[in-house]
Amino acid sequence: MSTTHCPYCALQCAMHLEPAPDGTLAARPAPFPTNRGGLCRKGWTAPELLTHPDRLTTPLIRRHGRLEPATWDQALDTAAHHLNHLRQTHGPHANAVFGSGSLTNEKAYLLGKFARLALGTSQIDYNGRFCMSSAAAATNHAFGLDRGLPFPLTDIATAQAVLLAGANPAETMPPMMGHLAAPTLIVIDPRRSATAQQALDHGGLHLAPRPGTDLPLALGLLHAARTAGHLDHTYIDQRTTGFQTTWAQAAAHWPERTEELTGVPAHHIRAAADLLGHAARNRSAYVLTGRGSEQHATGTATAGAWIDLALALGLPGRTGSGYGCITGQGNGQGGREHGQKADQLPGYRHINDPDARTRIAHLWNTTPESLPGPGRSATELLAALGTPDGPRSLLVMGSNPAVSAPDTTRIKQRLAALDHLIVCDFVLSETAQQAHVVLPTAQWAEEEGTMTNLEGRLLRRTRAQHPPPGVRTDLQILSELAPRLGADPHQFPHDADTVLAELAHASAGGRADYSGIDPHHLAAGHAQYWPAPATAGPDTDPVPSTPRLFLDTFAHPDGRARFSTPTHHGPAETTDTHYPLWATTGRLLGHYQSGAQTRRITELATTDPEATVQIHPDTATHHGLTHGDHAQVTSRRGTMTARVHTTPTARHDTVFVPFHYANDQAANTLTQHALDPTSRMPEFKVSAVRITPAPDPATEGRP
Ligand SMILES: Nc1nc2c(c(=O)[nH]1)N[C@H]1C(S)=C(S)[C@@H](COP(=O)(O)OP(=O)(O)OC[C@H]3O[C@@H](n4cnc5c(=O)[nH]c(N)nc54)[C@H](O)[C@@H]3O)O[C@H]1N2
Ligand SMILES: Nc1nc2c(c(=O)[nH]1)N[C@H]1C(S)=C(S)[C@@H](COP(=O)(O)OP(=O)(O)OC[C@H]3O[C@@H](n4cnc5c(=O)[nH]c(N)nc54)[C@H](O)[C@@H]3O)O[C@H]1N2
Ligand code: SF4
Ligand SMILES: [Mo]
């Protein structure tokens, strides 16, 4: 038996893997503080993909339009030939790289190094841009540091009240609900999500704003909290700056006006402000945000407004209270620290910082001048593929943008316009189906490495079995590809602990300092939260770790947290007579992300076999639809089909579609590439749509 962590979300539930009688592995929950002996159904069923018939076990090369089996040398040589040729002909930025928050810390680090050192390209970004970037930008502004939860998750279990804005952990991190059983919940969600229902069932509140109006709602709550006398003026004076700028905005958001802007009744706003405010006075309240608040063209400002509310109530940087953003992907936290971001070097350093460039160049045995500068953000990178000024090749590791990026019709065209697409995956994802070279990689239970969970805690991924013959690890792929591009092989080791030691060293003194992270500490079960600086000296903690941040001071030079200037602009597009409804997108319990993995798991595919559209029964009737019908949902970008699922608790003006399905059921045919100006996060959560009965496939085409 071996003990490791789930391959999917950032809760990173611990699990035991045991050989099953049929030669496969069986998962069962292992005791761990975040999951407390629980797993969701995705975790329970995760091992099925290890031996799935769709598993790729040989490299593929496109020949005469078809992907055909090849040897590793043929596949790697083909990929390297094209990358070298494009670099010689068009310069280093003709090659691009797309990474992921699913990758271990070691892979994320080596992928960033591969792009900058082996390819010499600035064109690297990753799917975390779709996920955490707005909250990251807002927390960096507010606190000077971005760690999703700056406290252990277990802290929230004793709180009196928790406000969850745009997060549905009952479906997206079910075992987390164990920590939310005692606090009274205030859920902000246009839908009566499973989490919102749980709040109502236990004496809490559900506020259902129109999609894209969280920012004025947060200001309205701040206004109501001030009127009721809940603000902590001593804390505001001593630990923050900029309150007056925020208040200049919030002053115009009295509850009745906020009701007009958001659709949330004024008395609900007052009740929520009171519930949260009373708990805050007892220093026993948390504000947590998820993708519902953040995935907007105003995501950074919106996350900033929620942080402002938390600051005005005196929550961050105190034991028993705080603000946190719930990180999503397995390594969504670590994935944004080690240099696979367009503007970043390891240690969460900025790529334009001269000191950072010198330090990293020295470590990589190159010169600061030869390190590229910042590249394009994920959506802009994908939109530029195959254009005259854009990259002509793309290497994808750990993402399926043909399903998960906004406006997928356009993204698929861009992928098709590439001279060369290389995809590393364990299944033939929709993106891999478009590739020229597919490289089959090892899965979580077959590899070593570390992940950083939603609390900033380092976890060890342990190998339970060897990968099937013919499959290599992502680290092996990078270490075999780099020398073929003329790089020094010593700079690209494939042993995870060797890479961890290098990344820890590279991060020393950076914002995300891993220098004291030690695989042996982790293997021995020590909890290590970053920053974990290794500072030599007799008084040094042998196991450096920072479970709680900001207790004494925030990470800005003056030690104070900063309020923001939240201004409401609303969503990037509007409804009209042709597109009269709002569509928002998100997740179902049983599927993960683009669905490339979970749509292949029998139990999950049986429970949630096809895309559904959640809609109020009256709205459905108005559009000629009833429960169970097939509908077409159409935005200004495209159309998806989905099974109508009427929900009496839905808003009349809003439908919800999950984004886990592909092709004609892909929700991202609807979404647009309007981007947040700071984080470059796309607006996944608001599109204007119409809904119509789908042509019946049985009668279609008949006279
Ligand atoms: N089952 C499952 N779990 C997952 C994942 C998965 O794919 N499937 N993915 C993981 C990842 S990467 C992530 S990022 C997390 C995401 O976890 P969550 O943030 O919990 O997930 P979402 O479903 O995207 O969005 C949460 C809620 O936001 C609501 N919402 C939509 N628009 C708005 C709005 O304008 N304002 C507000 N306040 N709410 C709005 C939606 O109705 C939805 O219920 O989940 C992780 N866990
Ligand atoms: N409409 C809409 N779109 C969204 C969202 C939304 O809420 N609404 N959410 C966005 C968010 S928060 C996220 S995080 C993205 C996620 O969307 P994607 O970036 O597409 O993430 P996944 O579906 O997890 O894709 C991972 C792919 O990589 C493979 N893979 C997994 N682990 C590894 C690994 O270690 N190595 C390699 N080589 N491959 C691996 C999987 O098999 C799969 O094919 O989607 C975004 N898109
Ligand atoms: S909650 Fe997340 S980490 Fe836990 S079992 Fe489910 S998918 Fe895996
Ligand atoms: Mo995510």
Coordinates of C-alpha atoms in Angstrom, one line a residue, residues 188-652:
I188 CA -23.3 34.6 -2.8
D189 CA -24.2 32.8 -6.0
P190 CA -26.7 33.5 -8.8
R191 CA -27.8 29.9 -8.4
R192 CA -29.2 28.0 -5.5
S193 CA -26.1 25.8 -5.6
A194 CA -25.7 22.8 -3.3
T195 CA -23.6 25.0 -1.1
A196 CA -26.3 27.7 -1.0
Q197 CA -28.9 25.1 -0.2
Q198 CA -26.8 23.8 2.7
A199 CA -26.5 27.4 4.0
L200 CA -30.3 27.8 4.0
D201 CA -30.8 24.4 5.6
H202 CA -28.6 25.4 8.5
G203 CA -29.9 28.9 9.3
G204 CA -27.6 30.8 6.9
L205 CA -28.3 33.0 4.0
H206 CA -28.2 32.8 0.2
L207 CA -27.9 36.0 -1.8
A208 CA -28.4 35.5 -5.5
P209 CA -27.1 38.5 -7.5
R210 CA -27.3 38.8 -11.2
P211 CA -24.1 37.3 -12.7
G212 CA -21.3 39.9 -12.8
T213 CA -22.6 42.2 -10.0
D214 CA -20.6 40.9 -7.1
L215 CA -18.6 44.1 -7.0
P216 CA -21.5 46.4 -6.1
L217 CA -22.9 43.8 -3.8
A218 CA -19.6 43.7 -1.8
L219 CA -19.7 47.5 -1.6
G220 CA -23.4 47.3 -0.5
L221 CA -22.4 44.9 2.3
L222 CA -19.7 47.3 3.3
H223 CA -22.1 50.2 3.4
A224 CA -24.6 48.2 5.5
A225 CA -21.9 47.0 7.8
R226 CA -20.7 50.5 8.4
T227 CA -24.3 51.7 9.1
A228 CA -24.7 49.0 11.6
G229 CA -21.5 49.9 13.3
H230 CA -19.6 46.7 12.5
L231 CA -16.4 48.3 11.0
D232 CA -13.2 47.9 13.0
H233 CA -11.8 51.5 12.8
T234 CA -8.8 50.7 15.1
Y235 CA -7.7 47.9 12.7
I236 CA -8.3 50.1 9.7
D237 CA -6.1 52.9 11.2
Q238 CA -3.3 50.7 12.4
R239 CA -3.0 48.0 9.8
T240 CA -4.3 49.3 6.5
T241 CA -4.1 52.2 4.0
G242 CA -6.6 53.6 1.5
F243 CA -9.9 53.1 3.3
Q244 CA -11.2 56.5 2.3
T245 CA -10.8 55.7 -1.4
T246 CA -12.8 52.5 -1.0
W247 CA -15.4 54.3 1.1
A248 CA -15.7 57.0 -1.6
Q249 CA -17.1 54.2 -3.8
A250 CA -19.1 52.3 -1.1
A251 CA -20.8 55.4 0.1
A252 CA -23.0 55.4 -3.0
H253 CA -24.0 51.8 -2.5
W254 CA -26.7 52.0 0.2
P255 CA -28.7 48.7 0.3
E256 CA -31.7 49.9 -1.8
R257 CA -29.4 51.2 -4.6
T258 CA -27.4 47.9 -4.4
E259 CA -30.7 46.0 -4.8
E260 CA -31.2 47.9 -8.1
L261 CA -27.8 47.0 -9.3
T262 CA -27.6 43.4 -8.2
G263 CA -31.2 42.2 -7.8
V264 CA -30.5 41.2 -4.1
P265 CA -33.2 42.5 -1.8
A266 CA -32.0 45.3 0.5
H267 CA -33.1 43.5 3.6
H268 CA -31.0 40.5 2.7
I269 CA -28.0 42.8 2.3
R270 CA -28.6 44.2 5.8
A271 CA -29.1 40.7 7.3
A272 CA -25.9 39.4 5.7
A273 CA -23.9 42.4 6.8
D274 CA -25.2 41.9 10.4
L275 CA -24.5 38.2 10.4
L276 CA -21.0 38.7 9.2
G277 CA -20.4 41.9 11.2
H278 CA -21.4 40.3 14.5
A279 CA -19.1 37.4 13.9
A280 CA -16.3 39.8 12.9
R281 CA -16.6 41.7 16.2
N282 CA -15.9 38.4 17.8
R283 CA -12.9 37.9 15.4
S284 CA -14.6 34.8 14.2
A285 CA -15.5 35.4 10.5
Y286 CA -14.0 34.5 7.1
V287 CA -14.6 35.8 3.6
L288 CA -13.7 33.3 0.9
T289 CA -14.0 33.7 -2.8
G290 CA -14.1 31.2 -5.7
R291 CA -14.3 31.4 -9.5
G292 CA -17.9 32.8 -9.5
S293 CA -16.6 36.1 -8.3
E294 CA -13.3 36.1 -10.1
Q295 CA -13.8 34.8 -13.7
H296 CA -15.0 38.2 -15.0
A297 CA -13.5 41.0 -17.1
T298 CA -13.7 42.9 -13.8
G299 CA -12.4 39.9 -11.7
T300 CA -9.5 41.7 -10.1
A301 CA -11.6 44.6 -9.0
T302 CA -14.3 42.3 -7.8
A303 CA -11.9 40.1 -5.7
G304 CA -10.5 43.4 -4.4
A305 CA -14.0 44.5 -3.3
W306 CA -14.4 41.3 -1.3
I307 CA -11.0 41.8 0.3
D308 CA -12.0 45.4 1.1
L309 CA -15.0 44.1 2.9
A310 CA -12.8 41.7 4.9
L311 CA -10.3 44.5 5.7
A312 CA -13.0 47.0 6.8
L313 CA -14.3 44.3 9.2
G314 CA -10.7 43.7 10.5
L315 CA -10.5 40.1 9.4
P316 CA -7.2 39.5 7.6
G317 CA -4.0 38.8 9.5
R318 CA -5.7 37.8 12.7
T319 CA -6.1 34.3 14.3
G320 CA -9.6 33.1 13.9
S321 CA -10.6 35.3 11.0
G322 CA -9.4 36.2 7.5
Y323 CA -9.8 36.4 3.8
G324 CA -8.9 33.5 1.5
C325 CA -9.3 32.6 -2.1
I326 CA -10.1 28.9 -2.7
T327 CA -7.5 27.7 -5.2
G328 CA -8.8 25.2 -7.8
Q329 CA -6.4 22.9 -9.5
G330 CA -4.4 20.2 -7.7
N331 CA -1.3 22.4 -7.9
G332 CA -3.0 25.7 -8.7
Q333 CA -1.0 27.3 -5.9
G334 CA 2.5 25.9 -6.7
G335 CA 1.7 26.2 -10.4
R336 CA 1.7 30.0 -10.1
E337 CA 5.0 30.3 -8.3
H338 CA 7.8 28.6 -10.2
G339 CA 8.0 30.4 -13.5
Q340 CA 5.5 29.0 -16.0
K341 CA 3.7 32.3 -16.1
A342 CA 4.4 34.8 -18.9
D343 CA 5.8 37.4 -16.6
Q344 CA 7.5 35.3 -14.0
L345 CA 10.7 33.7 -12.9
P346 CA 11.0 31.1 -10.1
G347 CA 10.2 32.1 -6.5
Y348 CA 7.2 34.2 -7.7
R349 CA 9.6 36.8 -9.0
H350 CA 8.9 39.2 -11.8
I351 CA 10.7 38.6 -15.0
N352 CA 11.5 42.3 -15.4
D353 CA 13.2 42.4 -12.0
P354 CA 17.0 42.9 -12.8
D355 CA 18.1 41.1 -9.5
A356 CA 15.8 38.2 -10.3
R357 CA 17.2 37.9 -13.8
T358 CA 20.7 37.9 -12.6
R359 CA 20.1 35.4 -9.9
I360 CA 18.2 32.9 -12.1
A361 CA 20.6 33.4 -15.1
H362 CA 23.5 32.6 -12.9
L363 CA 21.8 29.4 -11.6
W364 CA 20.9 28.4 -15.2
N365 CA 24.5 29.1 -16.4
T366 CA 23.5 31.8 -18.8
T367 CA 23.4 35.6 -19.0
P368 CA 20.6 37.9 -17.8
E369 CA 20.5 39.4 -21.3
S370 CA 19.7 36.1 -22.9
L371 CA 16.7 35.4 -20.7
P372 CA 13.6 36.5 -22.6
G373 CA 11.2 39.1 -21.2
P374 CA 7.5 38.8 -20.5
G375 CA 5.3 37.0 -23.0
R376 CA 1.6 36.9 -23.8
S377 CA -1.1 35.9 -21.3
A378 CA -2.9 32.5 -21.9
T379 CA -5.9 33.8 -23.8
E380 CA -3.8 36.3 -25.9
L381 CA -1.2 33.6 -26.5
L382 CA -3.8 31.1 -27.8
A383 CA -5.5 33.9 -29.9
A384 CA -2.1 34.7 -31.5
L385 CA -1.2 31.1 -32.6
G386 CA -0.6 30.9 -36.3
T387 CA -1.1 34.6 -36.9
P388 CA 1.6 36.5 -38.8
D389 CA 3.1 37.9 -35.6
G390 CA 2.3 35.0 -33.3
P391 CA 3.9 31.6 -32.4
R392 CA 3.9 28.9 -35.0
S393 CA 4.4 26.0 -32.6
L394 CA 2.9 25.1 -29.2
L395 CA 3.9 22.5 -26.6
V396 CA 1.0 21.8 -24.3
M397 CA 1.5 20.1 -20.9
G398 CA -1.5 19.5 -18.6
S399 CA -4.3 21.4 -20.3
N400 CA -7.0 20.9 -22.8
P401 CA -7.7 24.4 -24.2
A402 CA -9.7 23.1 -27.1
V403 CA -12.5 22.6 -24.5
S404 CA -11.5 24.9 -21.6
A405 CA -10.4 28.2 -23.2
P406 CA -13.0 30.9 -24.0
D407 CA -14.5 31.0 -27.4
T408 CA -13.3 27.5 -28.4
T409 CA -14.4 27.8 -32.0
R410 CA -11.8 30.4 -32.4
I411 CA -9.2 28.6 -30.3
K412 CA -9.6 25.4 -32.3
Q413 CA -9.0 27.4 -35.5
R414 CA -5.8 28.9 -34.0
L415 CA -4.6 25.4 -33.0
A416 CA -5.3 24.2 -36.5
A417 CA -3.3 27.2 -37.9
L418 CA -0.1 26.0 -36.2
D419 CA 2.9 24.6 -38.1
H420 CA 3.5 22.2 -35.2
L421 CA 1.4 21.2 -32.1
I422 CA 3.0 18.9 -29.5
V423 CA 0.8 17.6 -26.7
C424 CA 1.9 15.7 -23.6
D425 CA -1.1 13.8 -22.1
F426 CA -2.2 10.4 -20.9
V427 CA -5.4 10.4 -23.1
L428 CA -6.1 11.7 -26.5
S429 CA -7.8 14.9 -25.3
E430 CA -9.6 17.2 -27.7
T431 CA -6.4 19.3 -27.9
A432 CA -4.2 16.2 -28.5
Q433 CA -6.6 15.2 -31.3
Q434 CA -5.3 18.3 -33.2
A435 CA -1.6 17.6 -32.5
H436 CA 1.2 16.7 -34.8
V437 CA 3.1 14.9 -32.1
V438 CA 1.5 13.3 -29.0
L439 CA 3.7 12.2 -26.1
P440 CA 2.2 9.7 -23.6
T441 CA 3.0 10.7 -20.0
A442 CA 2.9 9.0 -16.6
Q443 CA -0.1 9.6 -14.3
W444 CA -0.1 10.8 -10.7
A445 CA 0.1 7.3 -9.1
E446 CA 3.1 6.5 -11.3
E447 CA 5.4 9.5 -10.4
E448 CA 7.1 11.4 -7.7
G449 CA 7.0 15.0 -7.0
T450 CA 5.4 17.7 -4.8
M451 CA 2.2 19.7 -4.9
T452 CA 1.3 22.8 -3.0
N453 CA -2.3 22.6 -1.8
L454 CA -4.9 25.4 -1.4
E455 CA -3.4 26.3 2.0
G456 CA 0.2 26.7 0.7
R457 CA 1.2 23.4 2.2
L458 CA 3.7 21.2 0.4
L459 CA 2.6 17.6 -0.2
R460 CA 4.4 14.6 -1.5
R461 CA 3.1 12.7 -4.5
T462 CA 4.4 9.1 -4.1
R463 CA 4.7 6.5 -6.8
A464 CA 2.5 3.5 -6.2
Q465 CA 3.5 1.6 -9.3
H466 CA 5.6 2.1 -12.4
P467 CA 4.0 3.6 -15.6
P468 CA 3.1 1.2 -18.3
P469 CA 5.8 0.3 -20.8
G470 CA 6.1 3.0 -23.4
V471 CA 5.1 5.8 -21.1
R472 CA 7.5 8.5 -19.8
T473 CA 7.2 11.1 -17.2
D474 CA 6.8 14.8 -18.1
L475 CA 10.2 15.5 -16.5
Q476 CA 11.7 12.8 -18.7
I477 CA 10.1 14.3 -21.8
L478 CA 11.6 17.8 -21.0
S479 CA 15.0 16.3 -20.2
E480 CA 15.1 14.4 -23.5
L481 CA 13.8 17.2 -25.6
A482 CA 16.0 20.0 -24.2
P483 CA 19.4 18.5 -25.4
R484 CA 17.8 18.0 -28.9
L485 CA 17.4 21.8 -28.9
G486 CA 21.0 22.3 -28.1
A487 CA 20.6 22.8 -24.3
D488 CA 23.0 21.5 -21.7
P489 CA 21.6 18.2 -20.5
H490 CA 22.8 18.8 -17.0
Q491 CA 20.4 21.7 -16.8
F492 CA 17.4 19.4 -17.3
P493 CA 17.5 16.5 -14.8
H494 CA 14.4 14.2 -14.7
D495 CA 14.7 13.1 -11.1
A496 CA 12.0 14.9 -9.1
D497 CA 14.0 15.4 -5.9
T498 CA 16.9 16.8 -7.9
V499 CA 14.6 19.3 -9.6
L500 CA 13.0 20.1 -6.2
A501 CA 16.4 20.9 -4.7
E502 CA 17.1 23.2 -7.6
L503 CA 13.8 25.0 -7.4
A504 CA 14.1 25.4 -3.7
H505 CA 17.5 27.0 -4.2
A506 CA 16.1 29.2 -7.0
S507 CA 13.3 30.4 -4.8
A508 CA 15.5 31.5 -1.9
G509 CA 14.7 35.1 -1.0
G510 CA 11.7 35.2 -3.4
R511 CA 8.2 35.9 -2.5
A512 CA 7.4 32.1 -2.5
D513 CA 10.4 30.9 -0.7
Y514 CA 10.8 27.1 -0.8
S515 CA 14.5 27.0 0.2
G516 CA 13.8 25.1 3.4
I517 CA 11.5 22.5 1.8
D518 CA 13.0 19.1 2.2
P519 CA 11.6 15.9 0.7
H520 CA 12.6 14.0 3.8
H521 CA 10.6 16.3 6.1
L522 CA 7.6 15.8 3.8
A523 CA 8.1 12.1 3.7
A524 CA 8.2 12.0 7.5
G525 CA 4.8 13.8 7.6
H526 CA 6.0 17.2 8.7
A527 CA 3.7 20.0 7.6
Q528 CA 5.6 22.6 5.6
Y529 CA 3.8 25.7 4.5
W530 CA 5.7 28.3 2.4
P531 CA 7.4 30.7 3.0
A532 CA 9.8 28.1 4.3
P533 CA 13.2 29.8 4.2
A534 CA 16.3 27.8 4.9
T535 CA 18.4 30.2 6.9
A536 CA 21.6 28.7 8.2
G537 CA 22.2 29.3 11.8
P538 CA 22.0 27.7 15.3
D539 CA 18.5 29.0 16.0
T540 CA 17.1 28.0 12.7
D541 CA 13.9 26.0 12.8
P542 CA 14.9 22.5 11.5
V543 CA 11.5 22.3 9.7
P544 CA 10.7 25.8 8.4
S545 CA 7.1 26.4 7.8
T546 CA 4.6 29.3 8.0
P547 CA 1.0 28.1 8.5
R548 CA -0.4 31.5 9.1
L549 CA 0.6 34.6 7.3
F550 CA 0.3 38.3 8.1
L551 CA -0.3 37.9 11.9
D552 CA 2.2 40.6 12.7
T553 CA 2.5 42.5 9.4
F554 CA 1.4 42.4 5.8
A555 CA 4.0 41.8 3.1
H556 CA 4.1 45.4 1.8
P557 CA 7.2 47.5 2.8
D558 CA 5.1 49.6 5.3
G559 CA 3.5 46.4 6.7
R560 CA 0.0 47.6 6.0
A561 CA -2.7 46.0 3.9
R562 CA -4.1 48.2 1.0
F563 CA -7.7 48.8 0.2
S564 CA -8.5 48.9 -3.5
T565 CA -10.6 51.3 -5.7
P566 CA -13.5 49.1 -6.7
T567 CA -15.4 50.7 -9.6
H568 CA -18.3 48.9 -11.2
H569 CA -18.3 48.5 -14.9
G570 CA -20.5 45.4 -15.2
P571 CA -20.1 42.6 -17.7
A572 CA -18.4 43.0 -21.0
E573 CA -21.5 42.3 -23.0
T574 CA -25.2 43.1 -22.6
T575 CA -28.5 41.2 -23.2
D576 CA -30.8 42.3 -25.9
T577 CA -33.9 41.0 -27.8
H578 CA -31.8 38.4 -29.7
Y579 CA -29.8 37.3 -26.6
P580 CA -32.2 37.9 -23.7
L581 CA -30.7 35.7 -21.0
W582 CA -27.5 35.6 -19.0
A583 CA -25.5 32.3 -19.1
T584 CA -23.0 31.5 -16.5
T585 CA -20.7 28.5 -16.4
G586 CA -19.1 26.3 -13.8
R587 CA -18.8 22.8 -12.4
L588 CA -20.7 19.6 -11.5
L589 CA -19.6 17.3 -8.7
G590 CA -18.9 14.4 -11.0
H591 CA -16.7 15.9 -13.7
Y592 CA -13.3 17.6 -13.6
Q593 CA -12.5 20.6 -15.8
S594 CA -12.5 19.9 -19.6
G595 CA -13.7 16.4 -18.7
A596 CA -10.8 14.7 -20.6
Q597 CA -10.2 12.5 -17.6
T598 CA -13.6 12.1 -15.9
R599 CA -15.7 11.7 -19.1
R600 CA -13.8 8.4 -19.4
I601 CA -14.6 7.1 -15.9
T602 CA -17.6 4.7 -16.2
E603 CA -19.3 5.7 -13.0
L604 CA -18.9 9.5 -13.6
A605 CA -19.9 9.3 -17.3
T606 CA -23.0 7.3 -16.3
T607 CA -24.2 9.7 -13.7
D608 CA -23.5 12.9 -15.8
P609 CA -23.5 11.6 -19.4
E610 CA -24.2 14.9 -21.2
A611 CA -24.3 18.6 -20.9
T612 CA -27.3 20.1 -19.1
V613 CA -28.6 23.6 -19.0
Q614 CA -30.1 24.6 -15.6
I615 CA -33.1 27.0 -16.2
H616 CA -36.1 28.2 -14.3
P617 CA -39.3 26.3 -15.4
D618 CA -41.1 29.5 -16.4
T619 CA -38.2 30.7 -18.5
A620 CA -38.1 27.3 -20.1
T621 CA -41.8 27.4 -20.9
H622 CA -41.4 30.9 -22.3
H623 CA -38.9 29.6 -24.7
G624 CA -40.9 26.5 -25.7
L625 CA -39.0 24.0 -23.5
T626 CA -39.7 21.6 -20.8
H627 CA -37.6 19.4 -18.5
G628 CA -35.7 16.8 -20.4
D629 CA -35.9 18.5 -23.8
H630 CA -32.8 19.0 -25.9
A631 CA -32.0 22.7 -26.2
Q632 CA -29.6 24.9 -28.2
V633 CA -28.0 27.7 -26.2
T634 CA -26.6 30.4 -28.5
S635 CA -24.4 33.4 -27.8
R636 CA -22.8 35.9 -30.2
R637 CA -19.9 33.4 -30.6
G638 CA -21.6 30.1 -31.1
T639 CA -24.0 27.4 -30.1
M640 CA -24.0 24.4 -27.7
T641 CA -26.6 21.7 -27.2
A642 CA -27.7 20.6 -23.7
R643 CA -30.5 18.7 -22.0
V644 CA -32.9 21.0 -20.2
H645 CA -32.9 20.7 -16.5
T646 CA -35.6 22.9 -14.9
T647 CA -34.7 24.2 -11.4
P648 CA -37.4 26.2 -9.6
T649 CA -34.8 28.0 -7.5
A650 CA -33.0 29.5 -10.6
R651 CA -33.1 33.2 -11.4
H652 CA -35.6 33.9 -14.3

